[in-house]
Amino acid sequence: MIAKVNIKGGDMEEMAAQLKEGGVEDLAAQLEEMKTRLAAVEKKMPEDKLSMIVFSGDMDKVLAAFVIATGAVAMGMDVVMFFTFWGTPALRDKNKKVGGKDAMGKMFGTMLPKGTCEMKLSKMNMGGLGTAMMKRLMKQKNVATLEQMLEMADELGVRIYVCEMSMDLMGLKRGEMVDYQHIDYCGVAKFLEEATGSRVQLFI
Amino acid sequence: MIAKVNIKGGDMEEMAAQLKEGGVEDLAAQLEEMKTRLAAVEKKMPEDKLSMIVFSGDMDKVLAAFVIATGAVAMGMDVVMFFTFWGTPALRDKNKKVGGKDAMGKMFGTMLPKGTCEMKLSKMNMGGLGTAMMKRLMKQKNVATLEQMLEMADELGVRIYVCEMSMDLMGLKRGEMVDYQHIDYCGVAKFLEEATGSRVQLFI
Amino acid sequence: MIAKVNIKGGDMEEMAAQLKEGGVEDLAAQLEEMKTRLAAVEKKMPEDKLSMIVFSGDMDKVLAAFVIATGAVAMGMDVVMFFTFWGTPALRDKNKKVGGKDAMGKMFGTMLPKGTCEMKLSKMNMGGLGTAMMKRLMKQKNVATLEQMLEMADELGVRIYVCEMSMDLMGLKRGEMVDYQHIDYCGVAKFLEEATGSRVQLFI
């Protein structure tokens, strides 16, 4: 059948040329390639997440970590805290006791603070006087205590990971850690996995 | 009118097929979708910005923070520093005096260093001896003092935010802080907002 | 020649319309623009790299830095460590001696730890007792020593940069640093360059 169409022959030739060189087929291929690249970029893009290593066991630094953590959740961010080394004892429950510790573990158990209540300031501790002063001041200024912060963090869904190597080194047992819904135990790989996908990472 | 075109019927059929399945219309739609995704990725992409929390009040750490800050500006980066907790007193002006402090505020005011001049080393302070030695050494080696660093940072446009909660806790008043063009006062939300859009974040 | 093609006139008109308004030519231009934007995004995207500033000279913190560094390499990440200030002496070789130091340099040389063996805990050092205890504990728990960590890091290809300003301040010479294949000396600009292209940055 002969095509009866209302277009000029020139248009048809142009169309044919466009479709041939750099034409539809080629555009589709380019688009496919870009889609793949865009998907790769999207996958690599860090999430709206904050990852913190809490290495320090100083009251002021752990407080800062929780202020940042709860603030981030309030802004809609996903928050993960990794407690390692001196930070680990901050998560001990002062009312829990566990047995089966070796001599070294018992010694560490006595020397390390039992939870957030027993933690001290990094500066001006002055034999506990500075820490007590700061706590009174925080109460007076309506700043939440570390205990309240921990509770709030749990309610807000802040995930806490505790470093297993630190637990092992200090002879700490899971049975003596605080009751926290979103607590888990892990190694450095887990932290790196979370940190790599986070927009903000801090070592505290 | 009958189209007189110099193309073969097979080409026309191919063209028609291309335009139908995965054709121009479809390509345009795909392109639109990709544009939206690309714009989202571009918006989420962190800026060429450095955000630092200066938590420490140690001379050496604050010095490191300013070396990094001024270095980053020199490389064309936008730089924001958040002074919190022990870092806050580093920004007190040694020549300014304010009244209206309560007993606790007065006590803190006396105990905390008045600006960068009174800050001490985190290690080997040795009752001030190590700090004095380091200062002499820095002068000898032509390393800028903290006072010079602060001035340079201001000239370079480094933005400084001071944590309001820390100011309140330590009883510090805005009237006793250094004259700095790009200073402002804020809470943790402001830091997180800046940090989220930054390529580099550090907790010092 | 008259085209004998098996398509309807309506299809041809539609094709022509599609090619004219928002047609192939336009699509190609849009695609080009998107390619440029996508390439810019890809270029800015941080690499799978970890940059750490090791400012601290505390045994526990440097240990944490190496645990993170070697863990990251094991996960396929590129790792760069910047040793500055108190971290610098951690890289001194205990068996190397260099001459030509001025009085200040000699004094620092004696006071600063000579390599990882002489480093102390940041907390509970207790006149060296705590540090010794921790070392025994680490051996017992099969945690690698700092010396072993450094060796492992070298084998794994962890790049180490030493801050030249710190070396100069403390009077340290390159001749007294450890034998490490991937060691180099740099300023803050180098760190910022690496950090800017990294997914994770930490100040330790």
Coordinates of C-alpha atoms in Angstrom, one line a residue:
Chain A
M1 CA 0.0 0.0 0.0
I2 CA 1.2 3.5 -0.7
A3 CA 1.5 5.8 2.2
K4 CA -0.5 8.9 1.9
V5 CA 0.9 11.3 4.5
N6 CA 0.8 15.0 4.9
I7 CA 4.5 15.6 5.4
K8 CA 7.2 16.7 3.1
G9 CA 9.8 14.5 1.8
G10 CA 12.5 16.7 3.4
D11 CA 11.1 16.1 6.8
M12 CA 11.1 12.4 6.2
E13 CA 14.7 12.5 5.2
E14 CA 15.7 14.5 8.2
M15 CA 13.8 12.1 10.5
A16 CA 15.5 9.2 9.0
A17 CA 18.9 10.9 9.4
Q18 CA 18.2 11.7 13.0
L19 CA 17.1 8.2 13.7
K20 CA 20.1 6.8 12.1
E21 CA 23.0 8.9 13.5
G22 CA 22.5 9.7 17.1
G23 CA 19.0 8.6 16.7
V24 CA 16.4 7.1 18.9
E25 CA 18.1 3.8 19.2
D26 CA 21.3 5.4 20.2
L27 CA 19.6 7.8 22.7
A28 CA 17.9 4.8 24.3
A29 CA 21.3 3.1 24.8
Q30 CA 22.8 6.3 26.2
L31 CA 19.8 6.7 28.6
E32 CA 20.2 3.1 29.7
E33 CA 23.9 3.7 30.5
M34 CA 23.1 6.9 32.4
K35 CA 20.4 5.0 34.4
T36 CA 23.0 2.5 35.5
R37 CA 25.4 5.3 36.5
L38 CA 22.7 7.2 38.3
A39 CA 21.6 4.2 40.2
A40 CA 25.3 3.6 41.3
V41 CA 25.5 7.2 42.5
E42 CA 22.2 6.9 44.4
K43 CA 23.4 3.7 46.0
K44 CA 26.7 5.2 47.1
M45 CA 25.1 8.4 48.4
P46 CA 25.3 8.5 52.2
E47 CA 22.1 8.3 54.1
D48 CA 20.7 10.9 56.4
K49 CA 22.5 9.1 59.2
L50 CA 24.8 10.0 62.1
S51 CA 27.4 7.5 63.3
M52 CA 29.3 8.2 66.5
I53 CA 32.1 6.3 68.2
V54 CA 31.9 6.9 71.9
F55 CA 35.5 6.1 73.0
S56 CA 35.6 8.4 75.9
G57 CA 34.2 7.6 79.3
D58 CA 34.2 11.2 80.5
M59 CA 30.8 12.4 81.7
D60 CA 31.0 15.6 79.7
K61 CA 32.0 13.9 76.4
V62 CA 29.3 11.2 76.7
L63 CA 26.8 13.9 77.6
A64 CA 27.8 15.8 74.4
A65 CA 27.4 12.6 72.4
F66 CA 23.8 12.1 73.7
V67 CA 22.9 15.8 73.1
I68 CA 24.1 15.4 69.5
A69 CA 22.3 12.0 69.2
T70 CA 19.0 13.1 70.5
G71 CA 19.2 16.3 68.5
A72 CA 19.9 14.4 65.3
V73 CA 16.9 12.1 65.8
A74 CA 14.7 15.2 66.4
M75 CA 15.8 16.4 63.0
G76 CA 14.7 13.1 61.4
M77 CA 18.2 11.5 61.2
D78 CA 19.0 7.9 61.8
V79 CA 21.5 7.6 64.7
V80 CA 23.9 4.9 65.6
M81 CA 26.3 5.1 68.6
F82 CA 29.3 2.7 69.0
F83 CA 30.5 2.4 72.6
T84 CA 34.1 1.3 72.7
F85 CA 36.9 1.2 75.3
W86 CA 36.3 3.7 78.1
G87 CA 32.8 4.4 76.8
T88 CA 31.7 0.9 77.3
P89 CA 31.4 1.1 81.2
A90 CA 28.9 4.0 80.7
L91 CA 26.4 1.3 79.7
R92 CA 26.8 -0.8 82.8
D93 CA 23.7 -1.1 85.0
K94 CA 24.5 0.0 88.5
N95 CA 21.9 -2.4 89.9
K96 CA 23.0 -5.5 88.1
K97 CA 25.6 -8.0 89.3
V98 CA 27.1 -10.9 87.3
G99 CA 29.3 -13.7 88.4
G100 CA 31.9 -15.8 86.6
K101 CA 34.6 -13.1 86.2
D102 CA 38.3 -13.8 86.5
A103 CA 40.6 -11.8 88.7
M104 CA 41.4 -9.3 86.0
G105 CA 37.7 -8.9 85.2
K106 CA 36.8 -8.4 88.8
M107 CA 39.5 -5.8 89.2
F108 CA 38.4 -3.8 86.1
G109 CA 34.8 -4.2 87.3
T110 CA 35.7 -2.4 90.5
M111 CA 37.8 0.3 88.9
L112 CA 35.6 1.2 86.0
P113 CA 32.5 3.4 86.6
K114 CA 29.3 1.5 86.9
G115 CA 27.1 3.4 84.5
T116 CA 26.6 7.0 83.7
C117 CA 26.1 8.0 87.4
E118 CA 29.7 7.3 88.3
M119 CA 31.3 9.0 85.4
K120 CA 33.6 12.0 85.9
L121 CA 34.4 15.2 84.1
S122 CA 37.4 15.2 81.7
K123 CA 38.5 18.5 83.2
M124 CA 38.2 20.1 86.6
N125 CA 37.0 16.9 88.2
M126 CA 38.9 18.0 91.3
G127 CA 38.5 14.7 93.2
G128 CA 34.8 14.4 92.3
L129 CA 34.0 18.0 93.5
G130 CA 33.9 19.4 89.9
T131 CA 31.7 16.6 88.7
A132 CA 29.2 17.0 91.5
M133 CA 29.1 20.7 90.9
M134 CA 28.5 20.2 87.2
K135 CA 25.6 17.8 88.0
R136 CA 24.0 20.3 90.4
L137 CA 24.4 23.0 87.8
M138 CA 22.9 20.8 85.0
K139 CA 19.9 20.1 87.3
Q140 CA 19.5 23.8 88.0
K141 CA 19.7 24.7 84.3
N142 CA 17.3 21.9 83.4
V143 CA 19.8 20.0 81.4
A144 CA 18.9 16.3 81.3
T145 CA 21.1 13.9 83.2
L146 CA 22.9 11.1 81.4
E147 CA 20.4 8.6 82.8
Q148 CA 17.5 10.6 81.4
M149 CA 19.4 11.1 78.1
L150 CA 19.9 7.3 77.8
E151 CA 16.2 6.7 78.4
M152 CA 15.2 9.4 75.9
A153 CA 17.6 8.0 73.3
D154 CA 16.0 4.6 73.7
E155 CA 12.5 6.0 73.2
L156 CA 13.7 7.9 70.2
G157 CA 15.2 4.8 68.6
V158 CA 18.9 5.7 68.8
R159 CA 20.7 2.4 68.1
I160 CA 23.5 1.5 70.4
Y161 CA 26.3 -0.9 69.5
V162 CA 28.8 -2.1 72.1
C163 CA 32.3 -3.1 71.0
E164 CA 32.8 -6.8 71.8
M165 CA 36.6 -6.5 71.9
S166 CA 36.3 -3.8 74.6
M167 CA 33.8 -5.9 76.6
D168 CA 36.2 -8.8 76.4
L169 CA 39.2 -6.8 77.3
M170 CA 37.5 -5.2 80.4
G171 CA 35.9 -8.5 81.3
L172 CA 32.4 -7.0 81.1
K173 CA 29.4 -9.3 80.6
R174 CA 26.2 -8.6 78.7
G175 CA 24.3 -9.5 81.8
E176 CA 25.5 -6.4 83.6
M177 CA 24.6 -3.9 80.9
V178 CA 21.7 -1.5 81.0
D179 CA 18.2 -2.4 79.8
Y180 CA 18.1 -0.7 76.4
Q181 CA 15.7 -1.8 73.6
H182 CA 18.0 -0.9 70.7
I183 CA 21.3 -2.3 72.1
D184 CA 23.5 -4.8 70.2
Y185 CA 27.0 -6.1 70.3
C186 CA 29.4 -5.9 67.4
G187 CA 33.0 -5.5 66.1
V188 CA 34.7 -2.8 64.1
A189 CA 33.3 -4.0 60.8
K190 CA 29.7 -3.2 61.8
F191 CA 30.8 0.3 62.7
L192 CA 32.6 0.9 59.4
E193 CA 29.6 -0.4 57.5
E194 CA 27.3 2.1 59.2
A195 CA 29.8 4.9 59.1
T196 CA 30.4 4.5 55.4
G197 CA 26.7 5.0 54.7
S198 CA 26.4 8.0 57.0
R199 CA 26.5 11.7 56.2
V200 CA 28.1 12.6 59.6
Q201 CA 30.6 10.6 61.6
L202 CA 32.2 11.6 64.8
F203 CA 34.8 10.1 67.1
I204 CA 34.1 11.2 70.7
Chain B
M1 CA -0.5 14.1 -1.5
I2 CA 1.8 11.2 -2.0
A3 CA 5.1 11.4 -0.1
K4 CA 8.1 11.1 -2.4
V5 CA 10.9 10.3 -0.1
N6 CA 14.3 8.8 -0.8
I7 CA 14.1 6.1 1.9
K8 CA 13.4 2.5 1.8
G9 CA 10.2 1.0 3.2
G10 CA 12.2 -1.2 5.7
D11 CA 13.7 1.9 7.3
M12 CA 10.3 3.4 7.7
E13 CA 9.0 0.3 9.4
E14 CA 12.0 0.2 11.7
M15 CA 11.5 3.9 12.6
A16 CA 7.9 3.3 13.3
A17 CA 8.8 0.3 15.5
Q18 CA 11.4 2.3 17.4
L19 CA 9.0 5.1 18.0
K20 CA 6.3 2.8 19.2
E21 CA 8.2 0.5 21.6
G22 CA 10.7 2.4 23.6
G23 CA 10.1 5.4 21.3
V24 CA 10.6 9.1 21.6
E25 CA 7.6 9.6 23.9
D26 CA 8.8 7.0 26.2
L27 CA 12.4 8.3 26.1
A28 CA 11.2 11.8 27.1
A29 CA 9.3 10.4 30.0
Q30 CA 12.4 8.4 31.2
L31 CA 14.5 11.5 30.8
E32 CA 12.1 13.5 33.0
E33 CA 12.3 10.8 35.7
M34 CA 16.1 10.8 35.6
K35 CA 16.2 14.6 35.8
T36 CA 14.2 14.4 39.0
R37 CA 16.4 11.7 40.4
L38 CA 19.6 13.6 39.4
A39 CA 18.3 16.8 41.0
A40 CA 17.6 14.9 44.2
V41 CA 21.2 13.5 44.2
E42 CA 22.7 17.0 43.5
K43 CA 20.7 18.5 46.4
K44 CA 21.8 15.8 48.8
M45 CA 25.5 16.0 47.7
P46 CA 27.5 17.5 50.6
E47 CA 29.1 20.9 49.9
D48 CA 32.7 21.7 49.9
K49 CA 32.5 22.5 53.6
L50 CA 34.2 21.6 56.8
S51 CA 32.3 21.5 60.1
M52 CA 34.2 21.1 63.3
I53 CA 33.0 20.7 66.9
V54 CA 35.6 22.2 69.2
F55 CA 34.7 20.5 72.5
S56 CA 38.2 20.6 73.9
G57 CA 39.7 23.6 75.7
D58 CA 43.3 22.3 75.4
M59 CA 45.7 24.7 73.7
D60 CA 47.1 22.1 71.4
K61 CA 43.7 20.8 70.3
V62 CA 42.3 24.3 69.6
L63 CA 45.5 25.1 67.8
A64 CA 45.0 22.0 65.6
A65 CA 41.4 23.1 64.9
F66 CA 42.5 26.5 63.7
V67 CA 45.3 25.1 61.6
I68 CA 42.8 22.8 59.9
A69 CA 40.2 25.6 59.6
T70 CA 42.5 28.2 58.0
G71 CA 44.1 25.5 55.8
A72 CA 40.6 24.5 54.6
V73 CA 39.7 28.1 53.7
A74 CA 42.9 28.5 51.8
M75 CA 41.8 25.5 49.7
G76 CA 38.5 27.2 48.9
M77 CA 36.4 25.4 51.4
D78 CA 33.6 26.9 53.5
V79 CA 34.5 26.4 57.2
V80 CA 32.3 26.4 60.3
M81 CA 33.5 25.9 63.9
F82 CA 31.2 25.0 66.8
F83 CA 32.6 25.8 70.2
T84 CA 31.0 23.9 72.9
F85 CA 31.8 22.9 76.5
W86 CA 35.5 23.4 77.4
G87 CA 36.1 25.0 74.0
T88 CA 33.7 27.9 74.8
P89 CA 36.0 29.7 77.2
A90 CA 38.7 29.9 74.5
L91 CA 36.5 32.6 73.0
R92 CA 36.4 34.8 76.1
D93 CA 38.0 38.2 75.7
K94 CA 40.7 38.7 78.4
N95 CA 40.0 42.4 78.5
K96 CA 36.2 42.3 78.9
K97 CA 34.3 42.1 82.1
V98 CA 30.6 41.6 82.6
G99 CA 28.5 41.8 85.7
G100 CA 25.3 40.1 86.7
K101 CA 26.7 36.6 87.3
D102 CA 25.4 34.4 90.0
A103 CA 27.8 32.6 92.5
M104 CA 28.2 29.6 90.3
G105 CA 28.9 31.7 87.2
K106 CA 31.4 33.8 89.1
M107 CA 33.2 30.6 90.3
F108 CA 33.3 29.2 86.7
G109 CA 34.4 32.5 85.4
T110 CA 37.4 32.4 87.7
M111 CA 38.3 28.8 87.1
L112 CA 37.9 28.7 83.3
P113 CA 40.7 30.1 81.1
K114 CA 40.0 33.6 79.9
G115 CA 40.6 33.3 76.1
T116 CA 43.3 31.5 74.2
C117 CA 46.2 33.0 76.1
E118 CA 45.3 31.2 79.3
M119 CA 44.8 27.8 77.7
K120 CA 47.0 24.8 78.6
L121 CA 48.4 21.8 76.8
S122 CA 46.5 18.5 77.1
K123 CA 49.8 16.7 77.8
M124 CA 53.0 17.7 79.5
N125 CA 51.5 20.8 80.9
M126 CA 53.7 20.3 84.0
G127 CA 52.1 23.1 86.0
G128 CA 52.2 25.5 83.1
L129 CA 55.9 24.9 82.3
G130 CA 55.2 22.7 79.3
T131 CA 52.6 25.2 78.0
A132 CA 55.1 28.1 78.3
M133 CA 57.8 26.0 76.6
M134 CA 55.5 25.1 73.8
K135 CA 54.5 28.8 73.3
R136 CA 58.2 29.8 73.1
L137 CA 58.9 27.0 70.7
M138 CA 55.9 28.0 68.5
K139 CA 57.3 31.6 68.4
Q140 CA 60.7 30.3 67.5
K141 CA 59.4 28.1 64.7
N142 CA 57.1 30.9 63.4
V143 CA 53.9 29.0 64.2
A144 CA 51.1 31.5 64.6
T145 CA 49.8 31.9 68.2
L146 CA 46.1 31.1 68.9
E147 CA 45.4 34.9 69.1
Q148 CA 46.8 35.4 65.6
M149 CA 45.0 32.3 64.4
L150 CA 41.7 33.6 65.6
E151 CA 42.3 37.0 63.9
M152 CA 43.3 35.2 60.7
A153 CA 40.3 33.0 60.8
D154 CA 38.1 36.1 61.1
E155 CA 39.7 37.7 58.1
L156 CA 39.3 34.5 56.1
G157 CA 35.7 34.3 56.9
V158 CA 35.7 31.2 59.1
R159 CA 32.3 31.1 60.8
I160 CA 32.2 30.5 64.5
Y161 CA 29.2 29.3 66.4
V162 CA 29.1 29.1 70.2
C163 CA 26.9 26.6 71.9
E164 CA 24.3 28.4 73.9
M165 CA 23.8 25.5 76.3
S166 CA 27.4 25.6 77.3
M167 CA 27.4 29.3 77.7
D168 CA 24.4 28.9 80.0
L169 CA 25.9 26.1 82.0
M170 CA 29.2 27.9 82.6
G171 CA 27.4 31.2 83.2
L172 CA 29.2 32.9 80.3
K173 CA 27.7 36.1 78.8
R174 CA 27.9 37.3 75.2
G175 CA 29.4 40.5 76.5
E176 CA 32.6 38.8 77.5
M177 CA 33.3 37.1 74.3
V178 CA 35.9 38.2 71.8
D179 CA 35.2 40.6 69.0
Y180 CA 34.8 38.4 66.0
Q181 CA 32.9 39.4 62.9
H182 CA 31.6 35.9 62.0
I183 CA 30.5 34.8 65.5
D184 CA 27.0 33.6 66.3
Y185 CA 25.3 31.6 69.0
C186 CA 23.3 28.5 68.5
G187 CA 22.1 25.1 69.6
V188 CA 22.9 21.5 68.4
A189 CA 20.4 21.7 65.6
K190 CA 22.4 24.4 63.8
F191 CA 25.5 22.3 64.0
L192 CA 23.8 19.2 62.7
E193 CA 22.3 21.2 59.8
E194 CA 25.8 22.4 58.8
A195 CA 27.5 19.1 59.4
T196 CA 24.9 17.2 57.3
G197 CA 25.8 19.3 54.3
S198 CA 29.6 19.1 54.8
R199 CA 32.1 16.9 53.2
V200 CA 34.3 16.8 56.3
Q201 CA 33.2 16.8 60.0
L202 CA 35.5 16.5 63.0
F203 CA 35.0 16.4 66.7
I204 CA 38.0 17.9 68.4
Chain C
M1 CA 10.9 6.9 -6.1
I2 CA 7.6 6.4 -4.3
A3 CA 8.0 5.0 -0.8
K4 CA 6.0 1.8 -0.4
V5 CA 5.7 1.4 3.3
N6 CA 3.4 -0.6 5.5
I7 CA 2.5 2.1 7.9
K8 CA -0.5 4.3 8.2
G9 CA -0.5 8.0 7.5
G10 CA -1.6 8.8 11.0
D11 CA 1.5 7.1 12.4
M12 CA 3.7 9.2 10.2
E13 CA 2.1 12.4 11.3
E14 CA 2.5 11.4 14.9
M15 CA 6.2 10.6 14.4
A16 CA 6.8 13.9 12.7
A17 CA 5.1 15.7 15.6
Q18 CA 7.1 13.9 18.1
L19 CA 10.3 14.6 16.3
K20 CA 9.5 18.3 16.0
E21 CA 8.3 19.3 19.4
G22 CA 10.3 17.8 22.2
G23 CA 11.8 15.6 19.6
V24 CA 14.9 13.6 19.1
E25 CA 17.1 16.6 18.6
D26 CA 15.9 18.1 21.9
L27 CA 16.2 14.9 23.7
A28 CA 19.8 14.5 22.7
A29 CA 20.6 18.0 24.0
Q30 CA 18.9 17.3 27.3
L31 CA 20.8 14.0 27.5
E32 CA 24.1 15.8 27.0
E33 CA 23.3 18.3 29.7
M34 CA 22.4 15.5 32.1
K35 CA 25.6 13.6 31.2
T36 CA 27.6 16.7 32.3
R37 CA 25.7 17.0 35.5
L38 CA 26.0 13.3 36.3
A39 CA 29.8 13.4 35.6
A40 CA 30.1 16.3 38.0
V41 CA 28.2 14.4 40.7
E42 CA 30.3 11.3 40.1
K43 CA 33.5 13.3 40.4
K44 CA 32.4 14.9 43.7
M45 CA 31.2 11.7 45.2
P46 CA 33.5 10.7 48.1
E47 CA 35.5 7.6 47.5
D48 CA 35.4 4.4 49.6
K49 CA 38.2 5.9 51.7
L50 CA 38.8 6.5 55.4
S51 CA 40.9 9.4 56.6
M52 CA 42.0 9.7 60.2
I53 CA 43.8 12.4 62.1
V54 CA 45.8 10.7 64.9
F55 CA 46.4 13.7 67.2
S56 CA 46.5 11.7 70.4
G57 CA 49.6 9.9 71.7
D58 CA 47.6 7.8 74.1
M59 CA 48.2 4.0 73.7
D60 CA 44.5 3.2 73.8
K61 CA 43.5 5.9 71.2
V62 CA 46.3 5.0 68.8
L63 CA 45.3 1.3 69.2
A64 CA 41.7 2.2 68.4
A65 CA 42.9 4.1 65.3
F66 CA 44.8 1.0 64.1
V67 CA 41.9 -1.3 64.8
I68 CA 39.7 0.9 62.7
A69 CA 42.3 1.3 60.0
T70 CA 43.1 -2.4 59.5
G71 CA 39.4 -3.2 59.8
A72 CA 38.6 -0.8 57.0
V73 CA 41.3 -2.2 54.7
A74 CA 39.9 -5.6 55.3
M75 CA 36.6 -4.3 54.0
G76 CA 38.2 -3.0 50.9
M77 CA 38.5 0.6 51.8
D78 CA 41.5 2.8 51.1
V79 CA 42.9 4.1 54.4
V80 CA 45.0 7.2 55.2
M81 CA 46.3 8.1 58.7
F82 CA 47.6 11.5 59.5
F83 CA 49.8 11.6 62.6
T84 CA 50.1 15.0 64.1
F85 CA 51.1 16.5 67.4
W86 CA 51.2 13.9 70.2
G87 CA 50.5 11.2 67.7
T88 CA 53.8 11.8 65.9
P89 CA 56.1 10.3 68.5
A90 CA 54.2 7.0 68.2
L91 CA 56.1 6.6 64.9
R92 CA 59.6 7.0 66.4
D93 CA 61.8 3.9 66.1
K94 CA 63.1 2.9 69.5
N95 CA 66.3 1.6 68.0
K96 CA 67.2 4.6 65.9
K97 CA 69.3 7.6 67.1
V98 CA 69.8 10.8 65.2
G99 CA 72.1 13.7 66.0
G100 CA 72.0 17.4 65.2
K101 CA 69.2 18.3 67.5
D102 CA 69.1 21.6 69.4
A103 CA 68.6 21.8 73.2
M104 CA 64.8 22.0 72.8
G105 CA 64.7 19.1 70.4
K106 CA 66.8 17.0 72.8
M107 CA 64.6 17.8 75.7
F108 CA 61.4 16.9 73.7
G109 CA 63.3 13.8 72.4
T110 CA 63.7 12.6 76.0
M111 CA 60.3 13.5 77.2
L112 CA 58.2 12.1 74.4
P113 CA 57.6 8.4 74.1
K114 CA 59.9 6.6 71.7
G115 CA 57.4 4.7 69.6
T116 CA 54.4 2.6 70.4
C117 CA 56.1 0.6 73.2
E118 CA 56.4 3.6 75.5
M119 CA 53.0 5.0 75.0
K120 CA 50.6 5.2 77.9
L121 CA 46.9 4.8 78.5
S122 CA 44.8 7.9 78.5
K123 CA 43.0 6.8 81.7
M124 CA 44.0 4.6 84.6
N125 CA 47.6 4.8 83.7
M126 CA 48.4 4.8 87.4
G127 CA 52.1 5.5 87.0
G128 CA 52.5 3.0 84.3
L129 CA 50.8 0.2 86.2
G130 CA 47.5 0.4 84.3
T131 CA 49.3 0.5 81.0
A132 CA 51.3 -2.6 81.8
M133 CA 48.2 -4.3 83.0
M134 CA 46.4 -3.5 79.8
K135 CA 49.3 -4.8 77.7
R136 CA 49.3 -8.1 79.6
L137 CA 45.5 -8.3 79.2
M138 CA 45.8 -7.6 75.5
K139 CA 48.3 -10.4 75.1
Q140 CA 46.1 -12.8 77.1
K141 CA 43.0 -11.9 75.0
N142 CA 45.0 -12.2 71.8
V143 CA 44.6 -8.5 70.8
A144 CA 47.5 -7.4 68.6
T145 CA 50.1 -5.1 70.1
L146 CA 50.6 -1.6 68.6
E147 CA 53.9 -2.9 67.1
Q148 CA 52.1 -5.8 65.4
M149 CA 49.3 -3.4 64.3
L150 CA 51.8 -1.1 62.7
E151 CA 53.4 -4.0 60.8
M152 CA 50.0 -5.3 59.7
A153 CA 48.9 -1.8 58.6
D154 CA 52.1 -1.6 56.4
E155 CA 51.4 -5.0 54.8
L156 CA 47.8 -4.1 54.2
G157 CA 48.9 -0.8 52.5
V158 CA 47.5 1.7 55.0
R159 CA 49.1 5.0 54.0
I160 CA 50.6 7.0 56.8
Y161 CA 51.3 10.8 56.6
V162 CA 53.3 12.6 59.3
C163 CA 52.6 16.3 60.0
E164 CA 55.7 18.2 59.1
M165 CA 54.8 21.1 61.4
S166 CA 54.6 18.7 64.4
M167 CA 57.9 17.1 63.5
D168 CA 59.5 20.6 63.3
L169 CA 57.9 21.7 66.6
M170 CA 59.0 18.7 68.5
G171 CA 62.4 18.6 66.8
L172 CA 61.8 15.1 65.4
K173 CA 63.9 14.0 62.4
R174 CA 62.9 11.7 59.6
G175 CA 65.9 9.5 60.4
E176 CA 64.4 8.5 63.7
M177 CA 61.1 7.4 62.4
V178 CA 60.0 3.7 62.0
D179 CA 60.7 1.8 58.8
Y180 CA 57.3 1.9 57.1
Q181 CA 56.8 1.4 53.4
H182 CA 53.9 3.7 53.0
I183 CA 55.0 6.6 55.1
D184 CA 55.3 10.2 53.8
Y185 CA 55.5 13.7 55.3
C186 CA 53.0 16.4 54.6
G187 CA 51.1 19.5 55.7
V188 CA 47.5 20.2 56.5
A189 CA 46.6 20.7 52.8
K190 CA 47.4 17.1 52.0
F191 CA 45.1 15.9 54.8
L192 CA 42.2 18.1 53.7
E193 CA 42.6 16.9 50.1
E194 CA 42.4 13.3 51.2
A195 CA 39.6 13.9 53.8
T196 CA 37.5 15.8 51.2
G197 CA 37.4 12.7 49.0
S198 CA 36.7 10.3 51.8
R199 CA 33.5 8.8 53.0
V200 CA 34.6 8.6 56.6
Q201 CA 36.8 11.1 58.5
L202 CA 37.8 10.8 62.2
F203 CA 39.8 13.0 64.6
I204 CA 41.3 10.7 67.2

